[in-house]
Tab-separated table of C-alpha atoms and ligand atoms in Angstrom:
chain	number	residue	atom	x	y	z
A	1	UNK	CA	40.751	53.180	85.993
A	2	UNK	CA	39.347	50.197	84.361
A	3	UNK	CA	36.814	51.994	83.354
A	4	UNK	CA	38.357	54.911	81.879
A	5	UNK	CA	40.637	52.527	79.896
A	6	UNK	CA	37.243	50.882	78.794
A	7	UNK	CA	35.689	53.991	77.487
A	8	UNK	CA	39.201	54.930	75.438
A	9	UNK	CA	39.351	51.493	73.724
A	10	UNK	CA	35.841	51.357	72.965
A	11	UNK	CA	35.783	55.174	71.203
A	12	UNK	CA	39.065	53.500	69.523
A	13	UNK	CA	36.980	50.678	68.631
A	14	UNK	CA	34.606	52.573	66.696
A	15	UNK	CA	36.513	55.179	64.997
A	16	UNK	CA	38.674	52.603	63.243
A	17	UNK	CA	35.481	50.708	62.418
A	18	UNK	CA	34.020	54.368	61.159
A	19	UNK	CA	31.073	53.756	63.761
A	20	UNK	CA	31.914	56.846	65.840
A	21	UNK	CA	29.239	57.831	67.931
A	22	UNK	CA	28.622	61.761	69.005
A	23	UNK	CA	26.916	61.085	72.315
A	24	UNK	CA	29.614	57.961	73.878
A	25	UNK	CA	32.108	59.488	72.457
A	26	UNK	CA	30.965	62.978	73.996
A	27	UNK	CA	30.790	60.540	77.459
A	28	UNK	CA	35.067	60.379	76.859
A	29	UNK	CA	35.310	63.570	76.401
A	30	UNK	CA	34.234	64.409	79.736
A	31	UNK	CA	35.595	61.762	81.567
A	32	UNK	CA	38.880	63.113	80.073
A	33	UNK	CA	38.039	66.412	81.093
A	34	UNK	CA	37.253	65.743	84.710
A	35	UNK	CA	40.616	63.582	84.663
A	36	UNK	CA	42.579	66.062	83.128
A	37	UNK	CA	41.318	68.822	86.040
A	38	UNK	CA	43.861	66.158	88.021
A	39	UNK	CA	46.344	65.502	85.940
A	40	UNK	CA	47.437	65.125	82.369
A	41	UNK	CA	48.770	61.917	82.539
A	42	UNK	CA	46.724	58.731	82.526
A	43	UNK	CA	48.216	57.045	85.518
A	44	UNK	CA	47.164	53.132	84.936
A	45	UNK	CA	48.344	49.984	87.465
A	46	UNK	CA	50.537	48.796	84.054
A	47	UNK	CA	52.122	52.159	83.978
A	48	UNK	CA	52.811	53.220	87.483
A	49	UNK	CA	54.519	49.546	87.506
A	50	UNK	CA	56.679	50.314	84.408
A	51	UNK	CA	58.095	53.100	85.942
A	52	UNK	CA	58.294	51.242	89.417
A	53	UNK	CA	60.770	48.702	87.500
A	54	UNK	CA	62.526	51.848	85.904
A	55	UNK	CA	62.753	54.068	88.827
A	56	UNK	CA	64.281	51.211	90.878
A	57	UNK	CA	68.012	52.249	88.959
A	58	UNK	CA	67.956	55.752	90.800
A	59	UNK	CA	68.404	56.687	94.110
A	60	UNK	CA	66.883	59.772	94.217
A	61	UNK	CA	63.948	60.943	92.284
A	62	UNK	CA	62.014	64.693	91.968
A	63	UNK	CA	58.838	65.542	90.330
A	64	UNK	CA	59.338	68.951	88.738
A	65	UNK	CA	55.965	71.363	87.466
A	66	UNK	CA	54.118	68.007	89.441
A	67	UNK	CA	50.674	69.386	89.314
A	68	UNK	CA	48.359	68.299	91.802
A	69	UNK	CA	50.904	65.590	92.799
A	70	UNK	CA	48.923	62.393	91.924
A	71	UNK	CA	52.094	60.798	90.221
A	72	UNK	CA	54.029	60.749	93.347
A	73	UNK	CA	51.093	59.953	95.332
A	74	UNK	CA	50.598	56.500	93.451
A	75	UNK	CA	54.521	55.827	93.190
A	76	UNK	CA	54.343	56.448	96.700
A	77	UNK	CA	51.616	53.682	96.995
A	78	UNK	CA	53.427	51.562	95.027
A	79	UNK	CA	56.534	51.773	97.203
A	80	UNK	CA	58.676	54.349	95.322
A	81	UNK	CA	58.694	57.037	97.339
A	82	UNK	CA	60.008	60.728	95.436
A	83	UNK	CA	62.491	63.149	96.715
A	84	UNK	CA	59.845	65.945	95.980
A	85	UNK	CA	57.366	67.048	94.277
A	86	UNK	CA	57.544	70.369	92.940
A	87	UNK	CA	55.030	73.403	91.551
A	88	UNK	CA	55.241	76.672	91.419
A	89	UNK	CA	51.226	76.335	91.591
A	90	UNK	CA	50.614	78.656	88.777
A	91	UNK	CA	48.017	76.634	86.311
A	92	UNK	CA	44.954	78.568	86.760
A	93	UNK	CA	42.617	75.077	86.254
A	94	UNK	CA	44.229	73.566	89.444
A	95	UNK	CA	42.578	75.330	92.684
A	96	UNK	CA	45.208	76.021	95.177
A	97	UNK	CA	43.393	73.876	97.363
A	98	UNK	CA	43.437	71.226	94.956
A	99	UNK	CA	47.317	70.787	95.282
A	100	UNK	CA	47.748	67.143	97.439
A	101	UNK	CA	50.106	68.289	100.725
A	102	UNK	CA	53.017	66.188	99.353
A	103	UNK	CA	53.706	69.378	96.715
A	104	UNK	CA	56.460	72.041	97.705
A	105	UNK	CA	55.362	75.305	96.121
A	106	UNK	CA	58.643	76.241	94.559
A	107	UNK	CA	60.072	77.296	90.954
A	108	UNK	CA	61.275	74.083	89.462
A	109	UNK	CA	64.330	75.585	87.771
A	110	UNK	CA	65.612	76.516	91.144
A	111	UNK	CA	65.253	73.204	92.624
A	112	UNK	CA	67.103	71.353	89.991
A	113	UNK	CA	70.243	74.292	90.599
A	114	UNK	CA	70.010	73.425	94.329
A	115	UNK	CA	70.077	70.057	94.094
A	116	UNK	CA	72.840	68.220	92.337
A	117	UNK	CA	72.363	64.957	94.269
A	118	UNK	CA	68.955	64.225	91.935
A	119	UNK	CA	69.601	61.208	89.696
A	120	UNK	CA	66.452	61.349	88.043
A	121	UNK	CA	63.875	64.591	87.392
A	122	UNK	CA	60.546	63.696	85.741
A	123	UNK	CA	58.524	66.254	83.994
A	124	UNK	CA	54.944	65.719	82.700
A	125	UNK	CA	53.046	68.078	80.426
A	126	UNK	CA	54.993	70.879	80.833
A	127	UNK	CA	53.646	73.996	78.818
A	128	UNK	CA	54.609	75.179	75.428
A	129	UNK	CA	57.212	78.021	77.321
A	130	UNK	CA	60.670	77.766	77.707
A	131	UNK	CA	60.570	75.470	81.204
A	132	UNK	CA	61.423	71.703	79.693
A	133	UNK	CA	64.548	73.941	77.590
A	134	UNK	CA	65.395	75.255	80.907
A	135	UNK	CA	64.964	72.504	82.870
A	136	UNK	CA	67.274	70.660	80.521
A	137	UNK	CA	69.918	73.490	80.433
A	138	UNK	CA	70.182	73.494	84.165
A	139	UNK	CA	70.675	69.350	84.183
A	140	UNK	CA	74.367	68.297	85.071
A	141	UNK	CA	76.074	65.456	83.096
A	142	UNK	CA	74.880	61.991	83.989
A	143	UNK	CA	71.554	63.179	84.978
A	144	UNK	CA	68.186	62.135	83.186
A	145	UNK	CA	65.179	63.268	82.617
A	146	UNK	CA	61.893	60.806	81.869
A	147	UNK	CA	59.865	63.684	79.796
A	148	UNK	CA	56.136	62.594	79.557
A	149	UNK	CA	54.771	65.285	76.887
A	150	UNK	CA	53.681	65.189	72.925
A	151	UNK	CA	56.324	65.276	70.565
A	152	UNK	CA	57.378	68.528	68.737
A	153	UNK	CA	54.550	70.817	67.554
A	154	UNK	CA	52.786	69.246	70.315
A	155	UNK	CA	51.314	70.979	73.380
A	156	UNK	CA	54.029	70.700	75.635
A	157	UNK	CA	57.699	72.285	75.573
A	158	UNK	CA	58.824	74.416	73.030
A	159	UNK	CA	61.181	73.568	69.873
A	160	UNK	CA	64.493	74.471	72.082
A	161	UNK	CA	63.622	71.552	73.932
A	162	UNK	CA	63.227	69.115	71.128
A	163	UNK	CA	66.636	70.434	69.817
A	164	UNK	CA	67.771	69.524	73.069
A	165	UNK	CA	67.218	66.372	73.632
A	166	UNK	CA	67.855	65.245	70.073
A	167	UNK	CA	70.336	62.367	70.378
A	168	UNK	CA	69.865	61.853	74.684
A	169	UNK	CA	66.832	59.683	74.769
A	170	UNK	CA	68.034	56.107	76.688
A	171	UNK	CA	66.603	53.119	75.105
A	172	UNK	CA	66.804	49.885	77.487
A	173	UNK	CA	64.318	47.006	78.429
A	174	UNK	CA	62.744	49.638	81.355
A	175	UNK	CA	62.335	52.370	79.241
A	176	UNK	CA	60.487	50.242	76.168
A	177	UNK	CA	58.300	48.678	78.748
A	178	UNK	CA	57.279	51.825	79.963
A	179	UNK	CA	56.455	53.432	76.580
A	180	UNK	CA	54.528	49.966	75.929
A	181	UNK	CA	52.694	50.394	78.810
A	182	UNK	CA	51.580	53.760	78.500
A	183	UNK	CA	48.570	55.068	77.503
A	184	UNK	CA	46.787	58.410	76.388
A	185	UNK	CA	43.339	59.431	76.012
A	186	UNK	CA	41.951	60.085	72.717
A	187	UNK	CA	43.226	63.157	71.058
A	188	UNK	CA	46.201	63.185	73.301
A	189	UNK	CA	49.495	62.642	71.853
A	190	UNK	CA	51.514	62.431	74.558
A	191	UNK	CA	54.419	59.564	75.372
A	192	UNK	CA	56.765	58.899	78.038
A	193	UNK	CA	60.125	59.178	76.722
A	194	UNK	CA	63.665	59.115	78.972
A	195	UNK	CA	66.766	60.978	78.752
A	196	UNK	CA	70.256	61.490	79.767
A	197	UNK	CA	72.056	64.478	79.232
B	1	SAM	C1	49.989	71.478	82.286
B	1	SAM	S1	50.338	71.401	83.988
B	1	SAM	C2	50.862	69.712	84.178
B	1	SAM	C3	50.794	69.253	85.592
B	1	SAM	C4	51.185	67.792	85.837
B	1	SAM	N1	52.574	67.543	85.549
B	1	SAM	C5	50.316	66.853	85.041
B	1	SAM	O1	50.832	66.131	84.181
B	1	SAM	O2	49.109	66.836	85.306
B	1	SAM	C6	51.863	72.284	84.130
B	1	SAM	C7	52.289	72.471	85.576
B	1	SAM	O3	53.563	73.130	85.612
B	1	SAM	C8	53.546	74.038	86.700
B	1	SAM	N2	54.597	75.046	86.457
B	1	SAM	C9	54.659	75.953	85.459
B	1	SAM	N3	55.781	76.686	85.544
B	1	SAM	C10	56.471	76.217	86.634
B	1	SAM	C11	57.719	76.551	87.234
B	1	SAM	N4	58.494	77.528	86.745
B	1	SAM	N5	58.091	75.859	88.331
B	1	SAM	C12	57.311	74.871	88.836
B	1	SAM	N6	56.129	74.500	88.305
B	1	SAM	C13	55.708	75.171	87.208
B	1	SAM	C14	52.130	74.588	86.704
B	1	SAM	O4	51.748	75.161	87.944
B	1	SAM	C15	51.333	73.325	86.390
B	1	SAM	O5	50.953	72.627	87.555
């Protein structure tokens, strides 16, 4: 990971000095792609702790549209173990056999309805469709959701969801830690942001 971070500050590094160069930066690129066949989010030791500290609030936490599963696997490492992790295994660049054991194959809309008890859902890089605005529909009062996705106009979620959410977004110490901490890779726009509906 040290490493990867490396390569993203140094391609920073040169396109603000205006010394970009095709065949490093190229290097990122594929290292990004390679990453990105895991998952979407850059899961650093600075982040995983940040949400360590922020998960610590809730009792009981569920990965929705989880992907291959990596983020519970490392919160898992860290001590913070999930409820679930849930996909409905239907992104065409993850091989089913890619999928880490930990990830139920199930619709995420009909976990969240048959499980009330969940204090805290976290969805990353959920597609531009209608599942973040119907994730967030199906929410009860009280509950939150840590969204890690671009912003509107982005690649992830679709403007219902940014309607949404307008107005729910929690701002403590936890949650501005864990934006401070995060990081994307170059030509990614994407940011961890919490909710509460
Ligand atoms: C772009 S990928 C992001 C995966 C992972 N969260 C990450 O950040 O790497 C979107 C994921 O949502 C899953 N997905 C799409 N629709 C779903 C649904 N209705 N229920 C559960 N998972 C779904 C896909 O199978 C895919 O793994």
């Amino acid at each position: 990971m040290a490493q990867v971070k490396s390569h993203i500050y140094t391609d920073r590094q040169w396109i603000a000095a205006g010394e970009y160069d095709r065949e490093k930066h190229q290097l990122t690129m594929q290292i990004r792609e390679i990453y990105v066949g895991q998952s979407f989010v850059l899961l650093t030791d600075e982040f995983i702790r940040s949400l360590q500290r922020l998960c610590g609030a809730f009792a009981s936490i569920v990965e929705l549209g989880a992907g291959i599963g990596w983020l519970g696997h490392w919160l898992s490492k860290y001590g913070l173990r999930l409820q679930a992790s849930i996909d409905n295994k239907s992104w065409s660049d993850f091989p089913p056999e890619r999928y880490l054991d930990l990830v139920q194959n199930m619709d995420a809309v009909a976990y969240l309805h048959l499980h009330p008890e969940v204090e805290l859902f976290i969805l990353s890089w959920p597609q531009e469709d209608d599942l973040a605005a119907r994730i967030w529909q199906g929410l009860r009062p009280g509950q939150h959701l840590l969204y890690i996705g671009e912003e509107r106009g982005g690649c992830t979620a679709n403007s219902d969801f940014f309607d949404l959410i307008h107005g729910h977004e929690v701002e403590n110490n936890a949650s501005k830690e864990m934006r401070q901490s995060f990081l994307s890779f170059d030509d990614f726009h994407d940011q961890p942001h919490l909710y509460q509906k």
